[in-house]
């Protein structure tokens, strides 16, 4: 549930920054929008990878 809310907020924030950056011709806002939209697309896969790696870790204490 939390991941879905986070993904939707990243997508909305990225789209808003993209529109505002394009209208005002601000490259930094458009860069921030691109980073947010990239994070939106990869957040779920990244989380699954971290969880799978943690579960399969065979680290032992010395």
mmCIF file of N, CA, C and O in Angstrom:
data_model
loop_
_atom_site.group_PDB
_atom_site.id
_atom_site.type_symbol
_atom_site.label_atom_id
_atom_site.label_comp_id
_atom_site.label_asym_id
_atom_site.label_seq_id
_atom_site.Cartn_x
_atom_site.Cartn_y
_atom_site.Cartn_z
ATOM 1 N N UNK A 1 0.828 -1.196 0.000
ATOM 2 C CA UNK A 1 0.000 0.000 0.000
ATOM 3 C C UNK A 1 0.869 1.256 0.000
ATOM 4 O O UNK A 1 0.628 2.172 -0.750
ATOM 5 N N UNK A 2 1.898 1.260 0.876
ATOM 6 C CA UNK A 2 2.781 2.424 0.953
ATOM 7 C C UNK A 2 3.547 2.618 -0.353
ATOM 8 O O UNK A 2 3.725 3.752 -0.812
ATOM 9 N N UNK A 3 3.984 1.506 -0.956
ATOM 10 C CA UNK A 3 4.743 1.598 -2.202
ATOM 11 C C UNK A 3 3.887 2.168 -3.330
ATOM 12 O O UNK A 3 4.376 2.949 -4.153
ATOM 13 N N UNK A 4 2.622 1.794 -3.367
ATOM 14 C CA UNK A 4 1.742 2.309 -4.406
ATOM 15 C C UNK A 4 1.512 3.808 -4.239
ATOM 16 O O UNK A 4 1.510 4.551 -5.220
ATOM 17 N N UNK A 5 1.325 4.246 -3.005
ATOM 18 C CA UNK A 5 1.145 5.678 -2.743
ATOM 19 C C UNK A 5 2.397 6.445 -3.121
ATOM 20 O O UNK A 5 2.333 7.518 -3.728
ATOM 21 N N UNK A 6 3.569 5.885 -2.784
ATOM 22 C CA UNK A 6 4.826 6.542 -3.128
ATOM 23 C C UNK A 6 5.013 6.621 -4.639
ATOM 24 O O UNK A 6 5.433 7.659 -5.168
ATOM 25 N N UNK A 7 4.693 5.559 -5.357
ATOM 26 C CA UNK A 7 4.822 5.566 -6.813
ATOM 27 C C UNK A 7 3.889 6.585 -7.455
ATOM 28 O O UNK A 7 4.286 7.305 -8.378
ATOM 29 N N UNK A 8 2.662 6.651 -6.986
ATOM 30 C CA UNK A 8 1.707 7.606 -7.553
ATOM 31 C C UNK A 8 2.138 9.034 -7.270
ATOM 32 O O UNK A 8 2.061 9.904 -8.144
ATOM 33 N N UNK A 9 2.653 9.285 -6.066
ATOM 34 C CA UNK A 9 3.105 10.646 -5.743
ATOM 35 C C UNK A 9 4.338 11.027 -6.555
ATOM 36 O O UNK A 9 4.475 12.181 -6.975
ATOM 37 N N UNK A 10 5.248 10.081 -6.809
ATOM 38 C CA UNK A 10 6.412 10.372 -7.654
ATOM 39 C C UNK A 10 5.983 10.683 -9.080
ATOM 40 O O UNK A 10 6.519 11.599 -9.710
ATOM 41 N N UNK A 11 5.030 9.925 -9.593
ATOM 42 C CA UNK A 11 4.560 10.170 -10.949
ATOM 43 C C UNK A 11 3.885 11.535 -11.062
ATOM 44 O O UNK A 11 4.175 12.306 -11.979
ATOM 45 N N UNK A 12 3.001 11.845 -10.113
ATOM 46 C CA UNK A 12 2.311 13.140 -10.150
ATOM 47 C C UNK A 12 3.282 14.295 -9.999
ATOM 48 O O UNK A 12 3.196 15.297 -10.714
ATOM 49 N N UNK A 13 4.218 14.165 -9.069
ATOM 50 C CA UNK A 13 5.220 15.219 -8.883
ATOM 51 C C UNK A 13 6.080 15.408 -10.123
ATOM 52 O O UNK A 13 6.396 16.538 -10.508
ATOM 53 N N UNK A 14 6.461 14.309 -10.749
ATOM 54 C CA UNK A 14 7.266 14.395 -11.964
ATOM 55 C C UNK A 14 6.517 15.053 -13.105
ATOM 56 O O UNK A 14 7.078 15.881 -13.837
ATOM 57 N N UNK A 15 5.250 14.714 -13.258
ATOM 58 C CA UNK A 15 4.465 15.326 -14.332
ATOM 59 C C UNK A 15 4.238 16.813 -14.087
ATOM 60 O O UNK A 15 4.309 17.623 -15.019
ATOM 61 N N UNK A 16 3.982 17.183 -12.841
ATOM 62 C CA UNK A 16 3.793 18.606 -12.521
ATOM 63 C C UNK A 16 5.080 19.388 -12.782
ATOM 64 O O UNK A 16 5.051 20.452 -13.403
ATOM 65 N N UNK A 17 6.207 18.852 -12.329
ATOM 66 C CA UNK A 17 7.477 19.544 -12.569
ATOM 67 C C UNK A 17 7.803 19.623 -14.054
ATOM 68 O O UNK A 17 8.377 20.614 -14.513
ATOM 69 N N UNK A 18 7.442 18.598 -14.803
ATOM 70 C CA UNK A 18 7.698 18.620 -16.239
ATOM 71 C C UNK A 18 6.907 19.721 -16.927
ATOM 72 O O UNK A 18 7.443 20.473 -17.741
ATOM 73 N N UNK A 19 5.639 19.850 -16.579
ATOM 74 C CA UNK A 19 4.799 20.885 -17.194
ATOM 75 C C UNK A 19 5.276 22.275 -16.787
ATOM 76 O O UNK A 19 5.414 23.172 -17.624
ATOM 77 N N UNK A 20 5.553 22.466 -15.494
ATOM 78 C CA UNK A 20 6.000 23.781 -15.018
ATOM 79 C C UNK A 20 7.357 24.138 -15.622
ATOM 80 O O UNK A 20 7.578 25.275 -16.054
ATOM 81 N N UNK A 21 8.256 23.177 -15.669
ATOM 82 C CA UNK A 21 9.580 23.435 -16.250
ATOM 83 C C UNK A 21 9.509 23.758 -17.731
ATOM 84 O O UNK A 21 10.253 24.598 -18.233
ATOM 85 N N UNK A 22 8.619 23.093 -18.454
ATOM 86 C CA UNK A 22 8.477 23.360 -19.882
ATOM 87 C C UNK A 22 7.864 24.735 -20.122
ATOM 88 O O UNK A 22 8.309 25.480 -20.995
ATOM 89 N N UNK A 23 6.852 25.081 -19.333
ATOM 90 C CA UNK A 23 6.188 26.383 -19.508
ATOM 91 C C UNK A 23 7.109 27.553 -19.188
ATOM 92 O O UNK A 23 7.086 28.567 -19.866
ATOM 93 N N UNK A 24 7.895 27.400 -18.128
ATOM 94 C CA UNK A 24 8.775 28.494 -17.687
ATOM 95 C C UNK A 24 10.167 28.406 -18.297
ATOM 96 O O UNK A 24 11.011 29.253 -18.028
ATOM 97 N N UNK A 25 10.425 27.356 -19.078
ATOM 98 C CA UNK A 25 11.710 27.148 -19.732
ATOM 99 C C UNK A 25 12.844 27.028 -18.709
ATOM 100 O O UNK A 25 13.900 27.618 -18.861
ATOM 101 N N UNK A 26 12.604 26.248 -17.646
ATOM 102 C CA UNK A 26 13.610 25.996 -16.618
ATOM 103 C C UNK A 26 14.146 24.575 -16.799
ATOM 104 O O UNK A 26 13.429 23.595 -16.632
ATOM 105 N N UNK A 27 15.425 24.490 -17.117
ATOM 106 C CA UNK A 27 16.024 23.176 -17.351
ATOM 107 C C UNK A 27 16.155 22.375 -16.063
ATOM 108 O O UNK A 27 16.046 21.159 -16.080
ATOM 109 N N UNK A 28 16.412 23.046 -14.960
ATOM 110 C CA UNK A 28 16.578 22.322 -13.697
ATOM 111 C C UNK A 28 15.278 21.662 -13.250
ATOM 112 O O UNK A 28 15.305 20.555 -12.699
ATOM 113 N N UNK A 29 14.154 22.309 -13.462
ATOM 114 C CA UNK A 29 12.870 21.696 -13.121
ATOM 115 C C UNK A 29 12.593 20.491 -14.005
ATOM 116 O O UNK A 29 12.069 19.475 -13.548
ATOM 117 N N UNK A 30 12.965 20.602 -15.269
ATOM 118 C CA UNK A 30 12.754 19.477 -16.176
ATOM 119 C C UNK A 30 13.680 18.317 -15.835
ATOM 120 O O UNK A 30 13.305 17.147 -15.963
ATOM 121 N N UNK A 31 14.891 18.615 -15.349
ATOM 122 C CA UNK A 31 15.805 17.569 -14.892
ATOM 123 C C UNK A 31 15.243 16.873 -13.656
ATOM 124 O O UNK A 31 15.273 15.643 -13.558
ATOM 125 N N UNK A 32 14.723 17.644 -12.721
ATOM 126 C CA UNK A 32 14.109 17.053 -11.524
ATOM 127 C C UNK A 32 12.917 16.188 -11.910
ATOM 128 O O UNK A 32 12.704 15.115 -11.336
ATOM 129 N N UNK A 33 12.132 16.630 -12.885
ATOM 130 C CA UNK A 33 10.990 15.839 -13.351
ATOM 131 C C UNK A 33 11.460 14.526 -13.959
ATOM 132 O O UNK A 33 10.863 13.470 -13.709
ATOM 133 N N UNK A 34 12.521 14.563 -14.732
ATOM 134 C CA UNK A 34 13.043 13.342 -15.343
ATOM 135 C C UNK A 34 13.533 12.363 -14.278
ATOM 136 O O UNK A 34 13.299 11.157 -14.377
ATOM 137 N N UNK A 35 14.188 12.866 -13.245
ATOM 138 C CA UNK A 35 14.664 11.992 -12.176
ATOM 139 C C UNK A 35 13.504 11.380 -11.391
ATOM 140 O O UNK A 35 13.545 10.213 -11.019
ATOM 141 N N UNK A 36 12.464 12.168 -11.130
ATOM 142 C CA UNK A 36 11.298 11.642 -10.426
ATOM 143 C C UNK A 36 10.572 10.586 -11.258
ATOM 144 O O UNK A 36 10.153 9.548 -10.728
ATOM 145 N N UNK A 37 10.443 10.841 -12.544
ATOM 146 C CA UNK A 37 9.768 9.866 -13.404
ATOM 147 C C UNK A 37 10.597 8.589 -13.552
ATOM 148 O O UNK A 37 10.057 7.491 -13.642
ATOM 149 N N UNK A 38 11.923 8.723 -13.544
ATOM 150 C CA UNK A 38 12.782 7.549 -13.590
ATOM 151 C C UNK A 38 12.632 6.747 -12.293
ATOM 152 O O UNK A 38 12.552 5.522 -12.319
ATOM 153 N N UNK A 39 12.585 7.432 -11.164
ATOM 154 C CA UNK A 39 12.401 6.748 -9.886
ATOM 155 C C UNK A 39 11.037 6.074 -9.830
ATOM 156 O O UNK A 39 10.895 4.990 -9.260
ATOM 157 N N UNK A 40 10.038 6.697 -10.422
ATOM 158 C CA UNK A 40 8.699 6.112 -10.469
ATOM 159 C C UNK A 40 8.725 4.773 -11.198
ATOM 160 O O UNK A 40 8.097 3.809 -10.780
ATOM 161 N N UNK A 41 9.456 4.689 -12.266
ATOM 162 C CA UNK A 41 9.482 3.473 -13.068
ATOM 163 C C UNK A 41 10.300 2.343 -12.478
ATOM 164 O O UNK A 41 10.076 1.180 -12.791
ATOM 165 N N UNK A 42 11.243 2.638 -11.600
ATOM 166 C CA UNK A 42 12.150 1.609 -11.103
ATOM 167 C C UNK A 42 11.989 1.309 -9.622
ATOM 168 O O UNK A 42 12.673 0.443 -9.101
ATOM 169 N N UNK A 43 11.103 1.977 -8.936
ATOM 170 C CA UNK A 43 11.000 1.833 -7.486
ATOM 171 C C UNK A 43 10.592 0.424 -7.072
ATOM 172 O O UNK A 43 11.198 -0.166 -6.176
ATOM 173 N N UNK A 44 9.613 -0.145 -7.714
ATOM 174 C CA UNK A 44 9.124 -1.463 -7.317
ATOM 175 C C UNK A 44 10.167 -2.548 -7.582
ATOM 176 O O UNK A 44 10.385 -3.418 -6.736
ATOM 177 N N UNK A 45 10.839 -2.505 -8.715
ATOM 178 C CA UNK A 45 11.870 -3.495 -9.012
ATOM 179 C C UNK A 45 13.053 -3.366 -8.054
ATOM 180 O O UNK A 45 13.626 -4.368 -7.632
ATOM 181 N N UNK A 46 13.415 -2.155 -7.715
ATOM 182 C CA UNK A 46 14.515 -1.937 -6.778
ATOM 183 C C UNK A 46 14.172 -2.509 -5.406
ATOM 184 O O UNK A 46 15.000 -3.181 -4.771
ATOM 185 N N UNK A 47 12.967 -2.261 -4.952
ATOM 186 C CA UNK A 47 12.538 -2.786 -3.657
ATOM 187 C C UNK A 47 12.522 -4.303 -3.617
ATOM 188 O O UNK A 47 12.959 -4.915 -2.638
ATOM 189 N N UNK A 48 12.035 -4.908 -4.682
ATOM 190 C CA UNK A 48 12.026 -6.379 -4.750
ATOM 191 C C UNK A 48 13.446 -6.937 -4.744
ATOM 192 O O UNK A 48 13.713 -7.963 -4.120
ATOM 193 N N UNK A 49 14.348 -6.289 -5.440
ATOM 194 C CA UNK A 49 15.736 -6.746 -5.474
ATOM 195 C C UNK A 49 16.406 -6.657 -4.110
ATOM 196 O O UNK A 49 17.147 -7.558 -3.711
ATOM 197 N N UNK A 50 16.149 -5.593 -3.387
ATOM 198 C CA UNK A 50 16.725 -5.446 -2.053
ATOM 199 C C UNK A 50 16.181 -6.516 -1.117
ATOM 200 O O UNK A 50 16.926 -7.147 -0.360
ATOM 201 N N UNK A 51 14.875 -6.751 -1.171
ATOM 202 C CA UNK A 51 14.265 -7.762 -0.301
ATOM 203 C C UNK A 51 14.783 -9.157 -0.645
ATOM 204 O O UNK A 51 15.137 -9.942 0.245
ATOM 205 N N UNK A 52 14.866 -9.494 -1.927
ATOM 206 C CA UNK A 52 15.373 -10.808 -2.331
ATOM 207 C C UNK A 52 16.833 -10.987 -1.927
ATOM 208 O O UNK A 52 17.230 -12.056 -1.461
ATOM 209 N N UNK A 53 17.632 -9.966 -2.094
ATOM 210 C CA UNK A 53 19.037 -10.047 -1.692
ATOM 211 C C UNK A 53 19.200 -10.210 -0.198
ATOM 212 O O UNK A 53 20.058 -10.961 0.274
ATOM 213 N N UNK A 54 18.388 -9.542 0.565
ATOM 214 C CA UNK A 54 18.451 -9.655 2.017
ATOM 215 C C UNK A 54 18.027 -11.042 2.477
ATOM 216 O O UNK A 54 18.629 -11.611 3.387
ATOM 217 N N UNK A 55 17.015 -11.594 1.843
ATOM 218 C CA UNK A 55 16.537 -12.919 2.230
ATOM 219 C C UNK A 55 17.511 -14.025 1.850
ATOM 220 O O UNK A 55 17.587 -15.053 2.522
ATOM 221 N N UNK A 56 18.281 -13.839 0.809
ATOM 222 C CA UNK A 56 19.187 -14.882 0.348
ATOM 223 C C UNK A 56 20.616 -14.686 0.824
ATOM 224 O O UNK A 56 21.516 -15.425 0.420
ATOM 225 N N UNK A 57 20.845 -13.730 1.680
ATOM 226 C CA UNK A 57 22.196 -13.463 2.168
ATOM 227 C C UNK A 57 22.633 -14.579 3.106
ATOM 228 O O UNK A 57 21.892 -15.020 3.974
ATOM 229 N N UNK A 58 23.859 -15.042 2.911
ATOM 230 C CA UNK A 58 24.425 -16.095 3.755
ATOM 231 C C UNK A 58 25.558 -15.542 4.614
ATOM 232 O O UNK A 58 26.530 -16.248 4.905
ATOM 233 N N UNK A 59 25.463 -14.310 5.000
ATOM 234 C CA UNK A 59 26.515 -13.691 5.789
ATOM 235 C C UNK A 59 26.566 -14.318 7.184
ATOM 236 O O UNK A 59 25.546 -14.517 7.830
ATOM 237 N N UNK A 60 27.762 -14.616 7.621
ATOM 238 C CA UNK A 60 27.961 -15.190 8.951
ATOM 239 C C UNK A 60 28.900 -14.277 9.738
ATOM 240 O O UNK A 60 29.807 -13.684 9.181
ATOM 241 N N UNK A 61 28.690 -14.229 11.005
ATOM 242 C CA UNK A 61 29.577 -13.425 11.846
ATOM 243 C C UNK A 61 30.844 -14.200 12.130
ATOM 244 O O UNK A 61 30.849 -15.427 12.228
ATOM 245 N N UNK A 62 31.925 -13.494 12.264
ATOM 246 C CA UNK A 62 33.225 -14.154 12.528
ATOM 247 C C UNK A 62 33.454 -14.343 13.996
ATOM 248 O O UNK A 62 33.063 -13.641 14.829
#
